[in-house]
Amino acid sequence: MDIVMTIAGSDSGGGAGIQADLKTFQELGVFGTSAITALTAQNTLGVEGIFPATAEFVQQQIEVVMQDLPVKAAKTGMLFSAEIIEAVAQSLKDKEIQLVVDPVMIAKGGASLLQSEAIKALKSSLLPLATVLTPNIPEAEVISGNTIRTAADIEKAAKIILNMGVSCVVMKGGHLEGEEAIDTVYFQDGTSFSMQTKRIDTKQTHGTGCTFSSAIAAFLGQGYDLREAIIEAKKFVQLAIQNPLNIGHGHGPTNHFAYKKENGVCEVTIIETK
């Protein structure tokens, strides 16, 4: 049994965070474990409250699980504070696992999910340990310090982020305009490729970042190579968006059941950029 871990916050509405990650792991046939960084009171309309765990307890959760279970891959989501980020990095720095970092900063409803002083800790402590970083455009702007409006801006920001030590960065293009949604993947060796999908006009997108990053971790945990894991994860999240559940009165959750029901069949155009 392939075992993976999510290190993230709890979403009481079930669409994002730990709940989305564990649903994704289950659908993809890996055994999911977790370390909860914070509890949230939220629904599809927004986040009403956040109750963080202590950094020490987050670290204890990770280490107790890994003392017993052979975790092959992990992903991080909402880490909330610099102290928690440092604790996570301390726990993972000597572990031989593949790490997917989803730099969760802002919830769909606009609530801040990462304290401002935590950005420095993210860059200095966690990114050098990461196999993959999966920022959306606003997150990439914060991490790189650059404004992103064009394809050239995306490449420049990606290079800055790669210089922070992360092995691979997936620059998610969902926030940019255009009929197609384009995610571009950059590697340390200078190679890159893009994944192009049809843009879907929907607000049923709560938890898309969590779902994408946890799917990458699930595929890496099963032994997929990095490129293949990213492409299959893109199919997983695209199908989850294309087949909405239409629940809640705000930004509804994606459909984690869709990938299995559709047998993973999804149109993703791969463009070799370098």
PDB file of C-alpha atoms in Angstrom:
ATOM      1  CA  MET A   1       0.000   0.000   0.000  1.00  0.00           C
ATOM      2  CA  ASP A   2       1.373   3.394  -1.016  1.00  0.00           C
ATOM      3  CA  ILE A   3       1.103   5.874   1.855  1.00  0.00           C
ATOM      4  CA  VAL A   4       0.968   9.653   1.461  1.00  0.00           C
ATOM      5  CA  MET A   5       0.421  12.560   3.846  1.00  0.00           C
ATOM      6  CA  THR A   6      -1.346  15.890   3.801  1.00  0.00           C
ATOM      7  CA  ILE A   7      -0.163  18.671   6.095  1.00  0.00           C
ATOM      8  CA  ALA A   8      -2.872  21.303   5.929  1.00  0.00           C
ATOM      9  CA  GLY A   9      -5.863  22.945   7.543  1.00  0.00           C
ATOM     10  CA  SER A  10      -9.278  21.424   8.093  1.00  0.00           C
ATOM     11  CA  ASP A  11     -12.171  22.757   5.983  1.00  0.00           C
ATOM     12  CA  SER A  12     -15.392  22.171   7.895  1.00  0.00           C
ATOM     13  CA  GLY A  13     -17.322  22.560   4.631  1.00  0.00           C
ATOM     14  CA  GLY A  14     -15.453  19.597   3.149  1.00  0.00           C
ATOM     15  CA  GLY A  15     -14.462  21.177  -0.163  1.00  0.00           C
ATOM     16  CA  ALA A  16     -10.829  22.078   0.462  1.00  0.00           C
ATOM     17  CA  GLY A  17      -7.999  21.436   2.890  1.00  0.00           C
ATOM     18  CA  ILE A  18      -7.505  18.122   4.651  1.00  0.00           C
ATOM     19  CA  GLN A  19     -10.925  16.899   3.583  1.00  0.00           C
ATOM     20  CA  ALA A  20     -10.305  17.500  -0.130  1.00  0.00           C
ATOM     21  CA  ASP A  21      -6.853  15.951   0.127  1.00  0.00           C
ATOM     22  CA  LEU A  22      -8.051  12.753   1.793  1.00  0.00           C
ATOM     23  CA  LYS A  23     -10.890  12.402  -0.724  1.00  0.00           C
ATOM     24  CA  THR A  24      -8.363  12.753  -3.538  1.00  0.00           C
ATOM     25  CA  PHE A  25      -6.025  10.193  -1.973  1.00  0.00           C
ATOM     26  CA  GLN A  26      -8.894   7.741  -1.551  1.00  0.00           C
ATOM     27  CA  GLU A  27     -10.086   8.149  -5.144  1.00  0.00           C
ATOM     28  CA  LEU A  28      -6.560   7.580  -6.456  1.00  0.00           C
ATOM     29  CA  GLY A  29      -5.966   4.448  -4.417  1.00  0.00           C
ATOM     30  CA  VAL A  30      -3.373   5.591  -1.900  1.00  0.00           C
ATOM     31  CA  PHE A  31      -3.614   5.478   1.898  1.00  0.00           C
ATOM     32  CA  GLY A  32      -3.895   9.006   3.256  1.00  0.00           C
ATOM     33  CA  THR A  33      -2.484  10.246   6.546  1.00  0.00           C
ATOM     34  CA  SER A  34      -2.656  13.783   7.884  1.00  0.00           C
ATOM     35  CA  ALA A  35      -1.248  16.462  10.140  1.00  0.00           C
ATOM     36  CA  ILE A  36      -3.745  19.234  10.804  1.00  0.00           C
ATOM     37  CA  THR A  37      -2.299  22.749  11.031  1.00  0.00           C
ATOM     38  CA  ALA A  38      -5.516  24.587  11.859  1.00  0.00           C
ATOM     39  CA  LEU A  39      -9.251  24.157  12.250  1.00  0.00           C
ATOM     40  CA  THR A  40     -11.500  26.445  10.240  1.00  0.00           C
ATOM     41  CA  ALA A  41     -15.183  27.267  10.480  1.00  0.00           C
ATOM     42  CA  GLN A  42     -16.150  27.726   6.845  1.00  0.00           C
ATOM     43  CA  ASN A  43     -18.589  26.893   4.085  1.00  0.00           C
ATOM     44  CA  THR A  44     -18.891  27.719   0.393  1.00  0.00           C
ATOM     45  CA  LEU A  45     -19.589  31.361   1.273  1.00  0.00           C
ATOM     46  CA  GLY A  46     -16.352  31.956   3.159  1.00  0.00           C
ATOM     47  CA  VAL A  47     -14.175  31.442   6.228  1.00  0.00           C
ATOM     48  CA  GLU A  48     -15.770  32.526   9.508  1.00  0.00           C
ATOM     49  CA  GLY A  49     -13.012  31.487  11.895  1.00  0.00           C
ATOM     50  CA  ILE A  50      -9.542  29.936  12.150  1.00  0.00           C
ATOM     51  CA  PHE A  51      -8.122  28.102  15.166  1.00  0.00           C
ATOM     52  CA  PRO A  52      -4.461  27.153  14.578  1.00  0.00           C
ATOM     53  CA  ALA A  53      -2.667  24.238  16.178  1.00  0.00           C
ATOM     54  CA  THR A  54       0.604  24.886  17.945  1.00  0.00           C
ATOM     55  CA  ALA A  55       3.747  24.405  15.893  1.00  0.00           C
ATOM     56  CA  GLU A  56       4.882  21.744  18.357  1.00  0.00           C
ATOM     57  CA  PHE A  57       1.703  19.728  17.903  1.00  0.00           C
ATOM     58  CA  VAL A  58       1.900  19.936  14.103  1.00  0.00           C
ATOM     59  CA  GLN A  59       5.440  18.607  14.282  1.00  0.00           C
ATOM     60  CA  GLN A  60       4.375  15.838  16.669  1.00  0.00           C
ATOM     61  CA  GLN A  61       1.610  14.713  14.298  1.00  0.00           C
ATOM     62  CA  ILE A  62       4.061  14.431  11.396  1.00  0.00           C
ATOM     63  CA  GLU A  63       6.769  12.634  13.310  1.00  0.00           C
ATOM     64  CA  VAL A  64       4.473  10.167  15.081  1.00  0.00           C
ATOM     65  CA  VAL A  65       2.923   9.103  11.771  1.00  0.00           C
ATOM     66  CA  MET A  66       6.272   8.784  10.012  1.00  0.00           C
ATOM     67  CA  GLN A  67       7.820   6.784  12.851  1.00  0.00           C
ATOM     68  CA  ASP A  68       5.302   4.045  12.112  1.00  0.00           C
ATOM     69  CA  LEU A  69       4.227   4.377   8.472  1.00  0.00           C
ATOM     70  CA  PRO A  70       6.464   4.576   5.367  1.00  0.00           C
ATOM     71  CA  VAL A  71       5.146   7.798   3.850  1.00  0.00           C
ATOM     72  CA  LYS A  72       6.337   8.094   0.244  1.00  0.00           C
ATOM     73  CA  ALA A  73       5.051  11.570  -0.602  1.00  0.00           C
ATOM     74  CA  ALA A  74       3.540  14.507   1.236  1.00  0.00           C
ATOM     75  CA  LYS A  75       1.812  17.735   0.387  1.00  0.00           C
ATOM     76  CA  THR A  76       1.417  20.926   2.336  1.00  0.00           C
ATOM     77  CA  GLY A  77      -1.550  23.244   2.146  1.00  0.00           C
ATOM     78  CA  MET A  78      -2.551  25.960   4.607  1.00  0.00           C
ATOM     79  CA  LEU A  79       0.357  26.343   7.032  1.00  0.00           C
ATOM     80  CA  PHE A  80      -0.879  29.600   8.595  1.00  0.00           C
ATOM     81  CA  SER A  81       2.213  30.865  10.443  1.00  0.00           C
ATOM     82  CA  ALA A  82       5.989  31.118  10.265  1.00  0.00           C
ATOM     83  CA  GLU A  83       6.262  28.912  13.354  1.00  0.00           C
ATOM     84  CA  ILE A  84       4.243  26.124  11.759  1.00  0.00           C
ATOM     85  CA  ILE A  85       6.222  26.368   8.514  1.00  0.00           C
ATOM     86  CA  GLU A  86       9.496  26.072  10.424  1.00  0.00           C
ATOM     87  CA  ALA A  87       8.167  23.084  12.369  1.00  0.00           C
ATOM     88  CA  VAL A  88       7.070  21.325   9.175  1.00  0.00           C
ATOM     89  CA  ALA A  89      10.435  21.970   7.537  1.00  0.00           C
ATOM     90  CA  GLN A  90      12.242  20.653  10.605  1.00  0.00           C
ATOM     91  CA  SER A  91      10.173  17.463  10.524  1.00  0.00           C
ATOM     92  CA  LEU A  92      10.686  16.825   6.805  1.00  0.00           C
ATOM     93  CA  LYS A  93      14.271  17.915   6.184  1.00  0.00           C
ATOM     94  CA  ASP A  94      15.819  14.489   6.811  1.00  0.00           C
ATOM     95  CA  LYS A  95      12.961  12.414   5.354  1.00  0.00           C
ATOM     96  CA  GLU A  96      13.336  10.712   1.980  1.00  0.00           C
ATOM     97  CA  ILE A  97       9.957  11.710   0.617  1.00  0.00           C
ATOM     98  CA  GLN A  98       8.727  13.732  -2.329  1.00  0.00           C
ATOM     99  CA  LEU A  99       7.124  16.979  -1.211  1.00  0.00           C
ATOM    100  CA  VAL A 100       4.429  18.981  -2.992  1.00  0.00           C
ATOM    101  CA  VAL A 101       3.957  22.515  -1.657  1.00  0.00           C
ATOM    102  CA  ASP A 102       0.700  24.315  -2.375  1.00  0.00           C
ATOM    103  CA  PRO A 103       1.391  27.836  -1.040  1.00  0.00           C
ATOM    104  CA  VAL A 104      -2.149  28.506   0.197  1.00  0.00           C
ATOM    105  CA  MET A 105      -2.508  32.203   0.996  1.00  0.00           C
ATOM    106  CA  ILE A 106      -6.061  33.399   0.315  1.00  0.00           C
ATOM    107  CA  ALA A 107      -9.351  31.499   0.498  1.00  0.00           C
ATOM    108  CA  LYS A 108     -11.881  31.727  -2.357  1.00  0.00           C
ATOM    109  CA  GLY A 109     -13.985  34.018  -0.168  1.00  0.00           C
ATOM    110  CA  GLY A 110     -11.045  36.369   0.380  1.00  0.00           C
ATOM    111  CA  ALA A 111      -9.928  35.382   3.889  1.00  0.00           C
ATOM    112  CA  SER A 112      -6.168  35.425   4.504  1.00  0.00           C
ATOM    113  CA  LEU A 113      -4.905  31.924   5.286  1.00  0.00           C
ATOM    114  CA  LEU A 114      -1.215  32.762   5.670  1.00  0.00           C
ATOM    115  CA  GLN A 115       0.202  35.392   7.976  1.00  0.00           C
ATOM    116  CA  SER A 116       2.401  37.938   6.219  1.00  0.00           C
ATOM    117  CA  GLU A 117       5.538  37.082   8.220  1.00  0.00           C
ATOM    118  CA  ALA A 118       5.209  33.463   7.109  1.00  0.00           C
ATOM    119  CA  ILE A 119       6.216  34.243   3.509  1.00  0.00           C
ATOM    120  CA  LYS A 120       9.871  34.586   4.488  1.00  0.00           C
ATOM    121  CA  ALA A 121       9.822  31.221   6.305  1.00  0.00           C
ATOM    122  CA  LEU A 122       8.141  29.601   3.305  1.00  0.00           C
ATOM    123  CA  LYS A 123      10.904  30.818   0.986  1.00  0.00           C
ATOM    124  CA  SER A 124      13.861  30.069   3.226  1.00  0.00           C
ATOM    125  CA  SER A 125      12.838  26.849   4.972  1.00  0.00           C
ATOM    126  CA  LEU A 126      10.235  24.948   2.953  1.00  0.00           C
ATOM    127  CA  LEU A 127      10.849  25.668  -0.727  1.00  0.00           C
ATOM    128  CA  PRO A 128      14.380  24.173  -0.719  1.00  0.00           C
ATOM    129  CA  LEU A 129      12.783  20.873   0.398  1.00  0.00           C
ATOM    130  CA  ALA A 130      10.042  20.906  -2.246  1.00  0.00           C
ATOM    131  CA  THR A 131       9.839  18.597  -5.228  1.00  0.00           C
ATOM    132  CA  VAL A 132       6.999  20.687  -6.674  1.00  0.00           C
ATOM    133  CA  LEU A 133       5.517  24.108  -5.919  1.00  0.00           C
ATOM    134  CA  THR A 134       2.009  24.805  -7.284  1.00  0.00           C
ATOM    135  CA  PRO A 135       1.242  28.542  -7.014  1.00  0.00           C
ATOM    136  CA  ASN A 136      -1.590  30.358  -8.751  1.00  0.00           C
ATOM    137  CA  ILE A 137      -0.737  33.736 -10.249  1.00  0.00           C
ATOM    138  CA  PRO A 138      -1.390  35.868  -7.116  1.00  0.00           C
ATOM    139  CA  GLU A 139       0.651  33.455  -4.984  1.00  0.00           C
ATOM    140  CA  ALA A 140       3.478  33.415  -7.530  1.00  0.00           C
ATOM    141  CA  GLU A 141       3.509  37.220  -7.471  1.00  0.00           C
ATOM    142  CA  VAL A 142       3.913  37.250  -3.682  1.00  0.00           C
ATOM    143  CA  ILE A 143       6.640  34.597  -3.660  1.00  0.00           C
ATOM    144  CA  SER A 144       8.632  36.019  -6.598  1.00  0.00           C
ATOM    145  CA  GLY A 145       8.038  39.675  -5.797  1.00  0.00           C
ATOM    146  CA  ASN A 146       7.096  40.305  -9.445  1.00  0.00           C
ATOM    147  CA  THR A 147       3.872  41.410 -11.111  1.00  0.00           C
ATOM    148  CA  ILE A 148       2.582  38.800 -13.581  1.00  0.00           C
ATOM    149  CA  ARG A 149       0.528  39.827 -16.611  1.00  0.00           C
ATOM    150  CA  THR A 150       2.129  38.056 -19.577  1.00  0.00           C
ATOM    151  CA  ALA A 151       3.761  34.759 -20.524  1.00  0.00           C
ATOM    152  CA  ALA A 152       7.149  36.453 -20.211  1.00  0.00           C
ATOM    153  CA  ASP A 153       6.232  37.542 -16.672  1.00  0.00           C
ATOM    154  CA  ILE A 154       5.303  33.963 -15.809  1.00  0.00           C
ATOM    155  CA  GLU A 155       8.658  32.628 -17.011  1.00  0.00           C
ATOM    156  CA  LYS A 156      10.586  35.342 -15.155  1.00  0.00           C
ATOM    157  CA  ALA A 157       8.732  34.648 -11.892  1.00  0.00           C
ATOM    158  CA  ALA A 158       9.234  30.896 -12.318  1.00  0.00           C
ATOM    159  CA  LYS A 159      12.992  31.343 -12.663  1.00  0.00           C
ATOM    160  CA  ILE A 160      13.080  33.443  -9.501  1.00  0.00           C
ATOM    161  CA  ILE A 161      11.163  30.749  -7.624  1.00  0.00           C
ATOM    162  CA  LEU A 162      13.374  27.947  -8.959  1.00  0.00           C
ATOM    163  CA  ASN A 163      16.389  29.863  -7.645  1.00  0.00           C
ATOM    164  CA  MET A 164      14.901  29.485  -4.156  1.00  0.00           C
ATOM    165  CA  GLY A 165      15.645  25.762  -4.344  1.00  0.00           C
ATOM    166  CA  VAL A 166      12.383  24.134  -5.407  1.00  0.00           C
ATOM    167  CA  SER A 167      12.924  21.391  -8.006  1.00  0.00           C
ATOM    168  CA  CYS A 168       9.885  22.166 -10.153  1.00  0.00           C
ATOM    169  CA  VAL A 169       7.237  24.897 -10.242  1.00  0.00           C
ATOM    170  CA  VAL A 170       3.777  24.629 -11.805  1.00  0.00           C
ATOM    171  CA  MET A 171       2.611  28.142 -12.643  1.00  0.00           C
ATOM    172  CA  LYS A 172      -1.175  27.819 -12.684  1.00  0.00           C
ATOM    173  CA  GLY A 173      -2.798  30.183 -15.173  1.00  0.00           C
ATOM    174  CA  GLY A 174      -6.405  30.094 -14.043  1.00  0.00           C
ATOM    175  CA  HIS A 175      -6.338  33.749 -12.960  1.00  0.00           C
ATOM    176  CA  LEU A 176      -5.252  34.992 -16.395  1.00  0.00           C
ATOM    177  CA  GLU A 177      -7.742  35.826 -19.150  1.00  0.00           C
ATOM    178  CA  GLY A 178      -8.341  33.743 -22.265  1.00  0.00           C
ATOM    179  CA  GLU A 179     -10.563  30.989 -23.620  1.00  0.00           C
ATOM    180  CA  GLU A 180      -7.987  28.397 -22.599  1.00  0.00           C
ATOM    181  CA  ALA A 181      -6.522  27.838 -19.139  1.00  0.00           C
ATOM    182  CA  ILE A 182      -2.788  27.257 -19.400  1.00  0.00           C
ATOM    183  CA  ASP A 183      -0.534  25.906 -16.651  1.00  0.00           C
ATOM    184  CA  THR A 184       3.195  26.008 -17.366  1.00  0.00           C
ATOM    185  CA  VAL A 185       5.634  23.647 -15.675  1.00  0.00           C
ATOM    186  CA  TYR A 186       9.266  24.665 -15.196  1.00  0.00           C
ATOM    187  CA  PHE A 187      12.124  22.385 -14.096  1.00  0.00           C
ATOM    188  CA  GLN A 188      15.527  23.104 -12.607  1.00  0.00           C
ATOM    189  CA  ASP A 189      17.285  21.847 -15.763  1.00  0.00           C
ATOM    190  CA  GLY A 190      15.737  24.654 -17.808  1.00  0.00           C
ATOM    191  CA  THR A 191      13.102  22.538 -19.558  1.00  0.00           C
ATOM    192  CA  SER A 192       9.399  23.363 -19.454  1.00  0.00           C
ATOM    193  CA  PHE A 193       6.036  22.403 -20.900  1.00  0.00           C
ATOM    194  CA  SER A 194       2.497  23.731 -20.772  1.00  0.00           C
ATOM    195  CA  MET A 195      -0.846  22.042 -20.125  1.00  0.00           C
ATOM    196  CA  GLN A 196      -3.791  23.626 -21.918  1.00  0.00           C
ATOM    197  CA  THR A 197      -7.441  22.945 -21.091  1.00  0.00           C
ATOM    198  CA  LYS A 198     -10.718  24.579 -21.980  1.00  0.00           C
ATOM    199  CA  ARG A 199     -11.643  27.291 -19.498  1.00  0.00           C
ATOM    200  CA  ILE A 200     -14.885  26.480 -17.682  1.00  0.00           C
ATOM    201  CA  ASP A 201     -17.182  29.320 -16.661  1.00  0.00           C
ATOM    202  CA  THR A 202     -18.152  28.184 -13.170  1.00  0.00           C
ATOM    203  CA  LYS A 203     -17.922  29.170  -9.532  1.00  0.00           C
ATOM    204  CA  GLN A 204     -17.783  25.503  -8.456  1.00  0.00           C
ATOM    205  CA  THR A 205     -14.035  25.764  -7.867  1.00  0.00           C
ATOM    206  CA  HIS A 206     -13.576  25.655  -4.095  1.00  0.00           C
ATOM    207  CA  GLY A 207     -10.582  23.464  -3.272  1.00  0.00           C
ATOM    208  CA  THR A 208      -9.113  23.222  -6.773  1.00  0.00           C
ATOM    209  CA  GLY A 209      -5.586  24.042  -5.580  1.00  0.00           C
ATOM    210  CA  CYS A 210      -5.786  21.547  -2.733  1.00  0.00           C
ATOM    211  CA  THR A 211      -7.134  18.878  -5.051  1.00  0.00           C
ATOM    212  CA  PHE A 212      -4.478  19.432  -7.727  1.00  0.00           C
ATOM    213  CA  SER A 213      -1.547  19.347  -5.303  1.00  0.00           C
ATOM    214  CA  SER A 214      -2.844  16.307  -3.421  1.00  0.00           C
ATOM    215  CA  ALA A 215      -3.354  14.473  -6.719  1.00  0.00           C
ATOM    216  CA  ILE A 216       0.292  15.160  -7.627  1.00  0.00           C
ATOM    217  CA  ALA A 217       1.353  13.768  -4.245  1.00  0.00           C
ATOM    218  CA  ALA A 218      -0.837  10.688  -4.742  1.00  0.00           C
ATOM    219  CA  PHE A 219       0.665   9.921  -8.149  1.00  0.00           C
ATOM    220  CA  LEU A 220       4.221  10.553  -6.905  1.00  0.00           C
ATOM    221  CA  GLY A 221       3.515   8.215  -3.994  1.00  0.00           C
ATOM    222  CA  GLN A 222       2.583   5.519  -6.489  1.00  0.00           C
ATOM    223  CA  GLY A 223       5.867   5.871  -8.333  1.00  0.00           C
ATOM    224  CA  TYR A 224       4.844   8.051 -11.275  1.00  0.00           C
ATOM    225  CA  ASP A 225       7.646  10.226 -12.616  1.00  0.00           C
ATOM    226  CA  LEU A 226       7.240  13.943 -11.940  1.00  0.00           C
ATOM    227  CA  ARG A 227       6.027  14.981 -15.390  1.00  0.00           C
ATOM    228  CA  GLU A 228       3.490  12.153 -15.578  1.00  0.00           C
ATOM    229  CA  ALA A 229       2.255  12.851 -12.049  1.00  0.00           C
ATOM    230  CA  ILE A 230       1.618  16.512 -12.873  1.00  0.00           C
ATOM    231  CA  ILE A 231      -0.236  15.727 -16.109  1.00  0.00           C
ATOM    232  CA  GLU A 232      -2.460  13.087 -14.479  1.00  0.00           C
ATOM    233  CA  ALA A 233      -3.169  15.444 -11.572  1.00  0.00           C
ATOM    234  CA  LYS A 234      -4.232  18.088 -14.090  1.00  0.00           C
ATOM    235  CA  LYS A 235      -6.693  15.595 -15.574  1.00  0.00           C
ATOM    236  CA  PHE A 236      -8.005  14.802 -12.098  1.00  0.00           C
ATOM    237  CA  VAL A 237      -8.722  18.429 -11.193  1.00  0.00           C
ATOM    238  CA  GLN A 238     -10.054  19.320 -14.650  1.00  0.00           C
ATOM    239  CA  LEU A 239     -12.590  16.491 -14.488  1.00  0.00           C
ATOM    240  CA  ALA A 240     -13.473  17.555 -10.947  1.00  0.00           C
ATOM    241  CA  ILE A 241     -14.326  21.044 -12.261  1.00  0.00           C
ATOM    242  CA  GLN A 242     -16.073  19.829 -15.428  1.00  0.00           C
ATOM    243  CA  ASN A 243     -18.479  17.646 -13.430  1.00  0.00           C
ATOM    244  CA  PRO A 244     -19.692  19.954 -10.632  1.00  0.00           C
ATOM    245  CA  LEU A 245     -21.681  18.809  -7.621  1.00  0.00           C
ATOM    246  CA  ASN A 246     -23.548  22.135  -7.453  1.00  0.00           C
ATOM    247  CA  ILE A 247     -23.873  22.247  -3.684  1.00  0.00           C
ATOM    248  CA  GLY A 248     -23.713  25.284  -1.407  1.00  0.00           C
ATOM    249  CA  HIS A 249     -24.623  28.907  -2.069  1.00  0.00           C
ATOM    250  CA  GLY A 250     -21.152  30.267  -2.811  1.00  0.00           C
ATOM    251  CA  HIS A 251     -18.009  28.845  -4.401  1.00  0.00           C
ATOM    252  CA  GLY A 252     -19.023  25.197  -4.462  1.00  0.00           C
ATOM    253  CA  PRO A 253     -16.607  22.271  -4.153  1.00  0.00           C
ATOM    254  CA  THR A 254     -15.188  20.304  -7.054  1.00  0.00           C
ATOM    255  CA  ASN A 255     -16.232  16.718  -7.742  1.00  0.00           C
ATOM    256  CA  HIS A 256     -13.575  14.336  -6.438  1.00  0.00           C
ATOM    257  CA  PHE A 257     -15.494  11.325  -7.774  1.00  0.00           C
ATOM    258  CA  ALA A 258     -15.295  12.417 -11.422  1.00  0.00           C
ATOM    259  CA  TYR A 259     -11.815  11.084 -12.327  1.00  0.00           C
ATOM    260  CA  LYS A 260     -12.704   7.517 -11.451  1.00  0.00           C
ATOM    261  CA  LYS A 261     -16.159   7.738 -13.017  1.00  0.00           C
ATOM    262  CA  GLU A 262     -14.674   9.086 -16.263  1.00  0.00           C
ATOM    263  CA  ASN A 263     -11.803   6.556 -16.188  1.00  0.00           C
ATOM    264  CA  GLY A 264      -9.324   9.427 -16.188  1.00  0.00           C
ATOM    265  CA  VAL A 265     -10.304  10.443 -19.717  1.00  0.00           C
ATOM    266  CA  CYS A 266      -9.794  14.188 -20.083  1.00  0.00           C
ATOM    267  CA  GLU A 267      -8.588  16.423 -22.886  1.00  0.00           C
ATOM    268  CA  VAL A 268      -5.354  18.116 -21.834  1.00  0.00           C
ATOM    269  CA  THR A 269      -3.171  19.515 -24.616  1.00  0.00           C
ATOM    270  CA  ILE A 270       0.546  19.276 -23.861  1.00  0.00           C
ATOM    271  CA  ILE A 271       2.716  21.971 -25.434  1.00  0.00           C
ATOM    272  CA  GLU A 272       6.490  21.545 -25.301  1.00  0.00           C
ATOM    273  CA  THR A 273       7.822  25.013 -24.609  1.00  0.00           C
ATOM    274  CA  LYS A 274      11.500  24.230 -24.075  1.00  0.00           C
TER     275      LYS A 274
END
